[in-house]
Amino acid sequence: MRKCILISEETVNALLMGKCVDGSLRMTPDGLAFRAYNHKKSGSRETDRILLQTACGHLKESRQRYKMWVSVPKSTGMCRASGMLYAESQEMVQHLYTKGEEMEGGLIDFVD
């Protein structure tokens, strides 16, 4: 017994190029149908820009967020590590504050 499987042209072209196509095979009223998974293309997101590189971390800017990353070795001890983490984060916050003043044209007042 022969059965025909309905496959889209895009899937056939990908198979002819030697690519592996993931998908699902389902029974439809027309017969068996193969539907390829719609995977998102890798590398579609733009990379983050580094705003500030510090001794133990960095401050990055993405399209929607500012990202702070700090890492301190355990061998420095908890007290020194907490001090270093605090100093690094304060340096990054100060950089964002001065950059914001330049872009927005003045001092920013924080109200409690």
Short mmCIF file of N, CA and C in Angstrom, two decimals:
data_model
loop_
_atom_site.label_atom_id
_atom_site.label_comp_id
_atom_site.label_asym_id
_atom_site.label_seq_id
_atom_site.Cartn_x
_atom_site.Cartn_y
_atom_site.Cartn_z
N MET A 1 0.83 -1.17 0.00
CA MET A 1 0.00 0.00 0.00
C MET A 1 0.88 1.24 0.00
N ARG A 2 0.56 2.22 -0.86
CA ARG A 2 1.31 3.46 -0.93
C ARG A 2 0.50 4.57 -0.31
N LYS A 3 1.15 5.40 0.46
CA LYS A 3 0.52 6.57 1.05
C LYS A 3 1.31 7.80 0.64
N CYS A 4 0.61 8.86 0.36
CA CYS A 4 1.26 10.13 0.03
C CYS A 4 1.27 11.02 1.26
N ILE A 5 2.36 11.72 1.46
CA ILE A 5 2.47 12.66 2.57
C ILE A 5 2.54 14.06 1.98
N LEU A 6 1.70 14.96 2.45
CA LEU A 6 1.68 16.34 1.99
C LEU A 6 2.76 17.12 2.73
N ILE A 7 3.70 17.73 1.95
CA ILE A 7 4.81 18.49 2.52
C ILE A 7 4.88 19.83 1.79
N SER A 8 5.13 20.89 2.55
CA SER A 8 5.22 22.22 1.94
C SER A 8 6.48 22.34 1.09
N GLU A 9 6.48 23.30 0.18
CA GLU A 9 7.63 23.48 -0.71
C GLU A 9 8.88 23.91 0.05
N GLU A 10 8.71 24.73 1.09
CA GLU A 10 9.86 25.17 1.89
C GLU A 10 10.54 23.98 2.53
N THR A 11 9.75 23.03 3.03
CA THR A 11 10.32 21.84 3.66
C THR A 11 11.03 20.98 2.64
N VAL A 12 10.45 20.82 1.46
CA VAL A 12 11.09 20.03 0.40
C VAL A 12 12.40 20.67 -0.01
N ASN A 13 12.43 22.00 -0.15
CA ASN A 13 13.67 22.69 -0.53
C ASN A 13 14.75 22.50 0.53
N ALA A 14 14.35 22.58 1.80
CA ALA A 14 15.32 22.36 2.87
C ALA A 14 15.86 20.94 2.84
N LEU A 15 15.01 19.97 2.58
CA LEU A 15 15.46 18.57 2.49
C LEU A 15 16.39 18.35 1.31
N LEU A 16 16.09 19.01 0.17
CA LEU A 16 16.95 18.88 -1.01
C LEU A 16 18.32 19.49 -0.78
N MET A 17 18.40 20.51 0.10
CA MET A 17 19.70 21.12 0.43
C MET A 17 20.48 20.29 1.44
N GLY A 18 19.87 19.21 1.94
CA GLY A 18 20.56 18.33 2.87
C GLY A 18 20.35 18.69 4.33
N LYS A 19 19.42 19.58 4.62
CA LYS A 19 19.17 19.97 6.01
C LYS A 19 18.24 18.98 6.68
N CYS A 20 18.35 18.90 7.99
CA CYS A 20 17.46 18.07 8.79
C CYS A 20 16.27 18.95 9.21
N VAL A 21 15.07 18.46 9.00
CA VAL A 21 13.87 19.25 9.30
C VAL A 21 13.09 18.56 10.40
N ASP A 22 12.90 19.26 11.53
CA ASP A 22 12.09 18.73 12.63
C ASP A 22 10.64 19.13 12.39
N GLY A 23 9.72 18.26 12.78
CA GLY A 23 8.32 18.59 12.62
C GLY A 23 7.42 17.50 13.15
N SER A 24 6.15 17.57 12.78
CA SER A 24 5.18 16.57 13.24
C SER A 24 4.41 16.04 12.05
N LEU A 25 4.06 14.78 12.13
CA LEU A 25 3.29 14.10 11.09
C LEU A 25 1.89 13.88 11.63
N ARG A 26 0.88 14.38 10.93
CA ARG A 26 -0.50 14.29 11.41
C ARG A 26 -1.42 13.76 10.33
N MET A 27 -2.51 13.18 10.76
CA MET A 27 -3.53 12.71 9.84
C MET A 27 -4.53 13.85 9.62
N THR A 28 -4.74 14.23 8.37
CA THR A 28 -5.70 15.27 7.99
C THR A 28 -6.75 14.65 7.08
N PRO A 29 -7.83 15.37 6.78
CA PRO A 29 -8.83 14.81 5.85
C PRO A 29 -8.25 14.51 4.46
N ASP A 30 -7.18 15.24 4.06
CA ASP A 30 -6.55 15.00 2.77
C ASP A 30 -5.57 13.84 2.79
N GLY A 31 -5.20 13.38 3.94
CA GLY A 31 -4.22 12.31 4.09
C GLY A 31 -3.20 12.70 5.15
N LEU A 32 -2.03 12.07 5.10
CA LEU A 32 -0.96 12.42 6.04
C LEU A 32 -0.34 13.75 5.65
N ALA A 33 -0.04 14.57 6.65
CA ALA A 33 0.58 15.87 6.39
C ALA A 33 1.74 16.06 7.36
N PHE A 34 2.86 16.51 6.81
CA PHE A 34 4.03 16.83 7.63
C PHE A 34 4.08 18.34 7.81
N ARG A 35 4.14 18.78 9.05
CA ARG A 35 4.24 20.21 9.34
C ARG A 35 5.56 20.46 10.07
N ALA A 36 6.43 21.26 9.47
CA ALA A 36 7.73 21.56 10.07
C ALA A 36 7.56 22.52 11.23
N TYR A 37 8.37 22.33 12.27
CA TYR A 37 8.35 23.24 13.40
C TYR A 37 8.90 24.59 12.96
N ASN A 38 8.33 25.64 13.47
CA ASN A 38 8.76 27.00 13.12
C ASN A 38 9.77 27.46 14.16
N HIS A 39 11.01 27.00 14.02
CA HIS A 39 12.05 27.38 14.97
C HIS A 39 12.51 28.80 14.71
N LYS A 40 12.81 29.49 15.78
CA LYS A 40 13.32 30.85 15.66
C LYS A 40 14.77 30.78 15.20
N LYS A 41 15.14 31.65 14.32
CA LYS A 41 16.51 31.68 13.81
C LYS A 41 17.46 32.15 14.92
N SER A 42 18.59 31.49 15.04
CA SER A 42 19.56 31.90 16.04
C SER A 42 20.27 33.18 15.59
N GLY A 43 20.64 33.97 16.57
CA GLY A 43 21.33 35.22 16.27
C GLY A 43 20.40 36.33 15.85
N SER A 44 19.11 36.20 16.15
CA SER A 44 18.16 37.24 15.75
C SER A 44 18.20 38.42 16.71
N ARG A 45 18.78 38.26 17.89
CA ARG A 45 18.83 39.33 18.88
C ARG A 45 20.14 40.08 18.73
N GLU A 46 20.05 41.40 18.81
CA GLU A 46 21.29 42.18 18.73
C GLU A 46 22.07 42.04 20.03
N THR A 47 23.38 42.14 19.95
CA THR A 47 24.22 41.94 21.12
C THR A 47 24.18 43.16 22.02
N ASP A 48 24.49 42.94 23.29
CA ASP A 48 24.50 44.03 24.26
C ASP A 48 25.76 44.88 24.10
N ARG A 49 25.62 46.19 24.37
CA ARG A 49 26.77 47.09 24.32
C ARG A 49 27.36 47.22 25.72
N ILE A 50 28.68 47.17 25.82
CA ILE A 50 29.35 47.36 27.11
C ILE A 50 29.52 48.86 27.34
N LEU A 51 28.94 49.34 28.45
CA LEU A 51 29.06 50.75 28.80
C LEU A 51 30.27 51.01 29.68
N LEU A 52 30.54 50.08 30.60
CA LEU A 52 31.64 50.27 31.55
C LEU A 52 32.22 48.92 31.91
N GLN A 53 33.53 48.81 31.83
CA GLN A 53 34.24 47.60 32.25
C GLN A 53 34.98 47.93 33.53
N THR A 54 34.69 47.21 34.61
CA THR A 54 35.37 47.45 35.88
C THR A 54 36.33 46.30 36.17
N ALA A 55 36.97 46.35 37.32
CA ALA A 55 37.95 45.32 37.66
C ALA A 55 37.30 43.95 37.85
N CYS A 56 36.10 43.93 38.41
CA CYS A 56 35.44 42.65 38.72
C CYS A 56 34.11 42.45 38.00
N GLY A 57 33.80 43.26 37.02
CA GLY A 57 32.52 43.10 36.35
C GLY A 57 32.35 44.07 35.20
N HIS A 58 31.11 44.20 34.74
CA HIS A 58 30.82 45.11 33.64
C HIS A 58 29.37 45.58 33.71
N LEU A 59 29.10 46.67 33.02
CA LEU A 59 27.77 47.24 32.89
C LEU A 59 27.43 47.22 31.41
N LYS A 60 26.31 46.56 31.07
CA LYS A 60 25.92 46.44 29.67
C LYS A 60 24.56 47.10 29.45
N GLU A 61 24.33 47.44 28.18
CA GLU A 61 23.05 48.04 27.79
C GLU A 61 22.46 47.21 26.65
N SER A 62 21.24 46.73 26.84
CA SER A 62 20.53 46.05 25.77
C SER A 62 19.44 46.99 25.27
N ARG A 63 18.58 46.50 24.42
CA ARG A 63 17.53 47.35 23.87
C ARG A 63 16.57 47.84 24.96
N GLN A 64 16.30 46.99 25.96
CA GLN A 64 15.31 47.35 26.98
C GLN A 64 15.86 47.43 28.39
N ARG A 65 17.09 47.01 28.63
CA ARG A 65 17.59 46.93 30.01
C ARG A 65 19.05 47.37 30.13
N TYR A 66 19.39 47.78 31.37
CA TYR A 66 20.78 47.94 31.79
C TYR A 66 21.11 46.73 32.63
N LYS A 67 22.26 46.11 32.39
CA LYS A 67 22.62 44.88 33.09
C LYS A 67 23.95 45.07 33.80
N MET A 68 23.95 44.83 35.12
CA MET A 68 25.17 44.89 35.91
C MET A 68 25.60 43.47 36.24
N TRP A 69 26.88 43.18 36.09
CA TRP A 69 27.40 41.86 36.42
C TRP A 69 28.69 42.05 37.18
N VAL A 70 28.76 41.48 38.39
CA VAL A 70 29.95 41.58 39.23
C VAL A 70 30.25 40.20 39.78
N SER A 71 31.52 39.81 39.77
CA SER A 71 31.93 38.52 40.28
C SER A 71 33.21 38.69 41.08
N VAL A 72 33.21 38.16 42.30
CA VAL A 72 34.36 38.29 43.19
C VAL A 72 34.76 36.88 43.64
N PRO A 73 36.06 36.55 43.62
CA PRO A 73 36.47 35.22 44.06
C PRO A 73 36.20 35.00 45.56
N LYS A 74 35.85 33.78 45.92
CA LYS A 74 35.57 33.46 47.31
C LYS A 74 36.80 33.59 48.20
N SER A 75 37.97 33.45 47.60
CA SER A 75 39.21 33.48 48.39
C SER A 75 39.45 34.84 49.02
N THR A 76 38.75 35.88 48.58
CA THR A 76 38.94 37.21 49.19
C THR A 76 38.25 37.31 50.54
N GLY A 77 37.34 36.40 50.86
CA GLY A 77 36.63 36.45 52.14
C GLY A 77 35.32 37.21 52.00
N MET A 78 34.40 36.92 52.90
CA MET A 78 33.06 37.52 52.80
C MET A 78 33.07 39.02 53.02
N CYS A 79 33.80 39.50 53.99
CA CYS A 79 33.80 40.93 54.29
C CYS A 79 34.39 41.74 53.14
N ARG A 80 35.55 41.32 52.65
CA ARG A 80 36.16 42.03 51.52
C ARG A 80 35.31 41.90 50.26
N ALA A 81 34.73 40.71 50.05
CA ALA A 81 33.90 40.50 48.87
C ALA A 81 32.69 41.41 48.89
N SER A 82 32.04 41.56 50.06
CA SER A 82 30.88 42.44 50.13
C SER A 82 31.29 43.89 49.89
N GLY A 83 32.45 44.28 50.39
CA GLY A 83 32.94 45.64 50.13
C GLY A 83 33.24 45.87 48.66
N MET A 84 33.85 44.86 48.03
CA MET A 84 34.16 44.99 46.60
C MET A 84 32.88 45.03 45.76
N LEU A 85 31.91 44.19 46.11
CA LEU A 85 30.64 44.20 45.39
C LEU A 85 29.95 45.55 45.52
N TYR A 86 29.97 46.11 46.72
CA TYR A 86 29.35 47.41 46.93
C TYR A 86 30.06 48.49 46.13
N ALA A 87 31.41 48.48 46.17
CA ALA A 87 32.17 49.51 45.44
C ALA A 87 31.95 49.40 43.93
N GLU A 88 31.95 48.18 43.41
CA GLU A 88 31.73 47.98 41.97
C GLU A 88 30.34 48.46 41.56
N SER A 89 29.33 48.12 42.35
CA SER A 89 27.97 48.53 41.99
C SER A 89 27.82 50.04 42.10
N GLN A 90 28.45 50.66 43.07
CA GLN A 90 28.39 52.12 43.19
C GLN A 90 29.06 52.80 42.00
N GLU A 91 30.17 52.23 41.53
CA GLU A 91 30.86 52.78 40.36
C GLU A 91 29.96 52.70 39.12
N MET A 92 29.26 51.58 38.96
CA MET A 92 28.37 51.42 37.81
C MET A 92 27.17 52.36 37.91
N VAL A 93 26.61 52.51 39.11
CA VAL A 93 25.47 53.41 39.30
C VAL A 93 25.90 54.85 39.02
N GLN A 94 27.08 55.24 39.46
CA GLN A 94 27.58 56.59 39.21
C GLN A 94 27.77 56.84 37.72
N HIS A 95 28.24 55.82 37.00
CA HIS A 95 28.41 55.96 35.56
C HIS A 95 27.06 56.17 34.88
N LEU A 96 26.05 55.40 35.28
CA LEU A 96 24.71 55.58 34.72
C LEU A 96 24.15 56.96 35.05
N TYR A 97 24.39 57.42 36.27
CA TYR A 97 23.89 58.72 36.71
C TYR A 97 24.50 59.85 35.88
N THR A 98 25.83 59.82 35.69
CA THR A 98 26.47 60.89 34.90
C THR A 98 26.07 60.81 33.43
N LYS A 99 25.93 59.60 32.91
CA LYS A 99 25.49 59.45 31.52
C LYS A 99 24.06 59.96 31.35
N GLY A 100 23.21 59.72 32.34
CA GLY A 100 21.84 60.23 32.31
C GLY A 100 21.80 61.74 32.36
N GLU A 101 22.67 62.34 33.17
CA GLU A 101 22.73 63.81 33.23
C GLU A 101 23.13 64.39 31.89
N GLU A 102 24.10 63.76 31.21
CA GLU A 102 24.54 64.26 29.90
C GLU A 102 23.43 64.15 28.87
N MET A 103 22.72 63.02 28.89
CA MET A 103 21.69 62.80 27.87
C MET A 103 20.43 63.63 28.13
N GLU A 104 20.07 63.82 29.40
CA GLU A 104 18.83 64.51 29.73
C GLU A 104 19.04 65.99 30.02
N GLY A 105 20.27 66.43 30.06
CA GLY A 105 20.58 67.85 30.16
C GLY A 105 20.38 68.50 31.51
N GLY A 106 20.70 67.85 32.58
CA GLY A 106 20.58 68.47 33.88
C GLY A 106 20.61 67.47 35.00
N LEU A 107 20.52 67.98 36.22
CA LEU A 107 20.53 67.12 37.40
C LEU A 107 19.20 66.43 37.55
N ILE A 108 19.24 65.24 38.10
CA ILE A 108 18.04 64.47 38.33
C ILE A 108 17.79 64.49 39.83
N ASP A 109 16.59 64.90 40.24
CA ASP A 109 16.23 64.92 41.66
C ASP A 109 15.37 63.70 41.97
N PHE A 110 15.78 62.95 42.98
CA PHE A 110 15.00 61.80 43.42
C PHE A 110 14.12 62.22 44.58
N VAL A 111 12.84 61.95 44.47
CA VAL A 111 11.88 62.33 45.52
C VAL A 111 11.46 61.07 46.23
N ASP A 112 11.46 61.12 47.57
CA ASP A 112 11.02 59.95 48.36
C ASP A 112 9.53 59.92 48.47
#
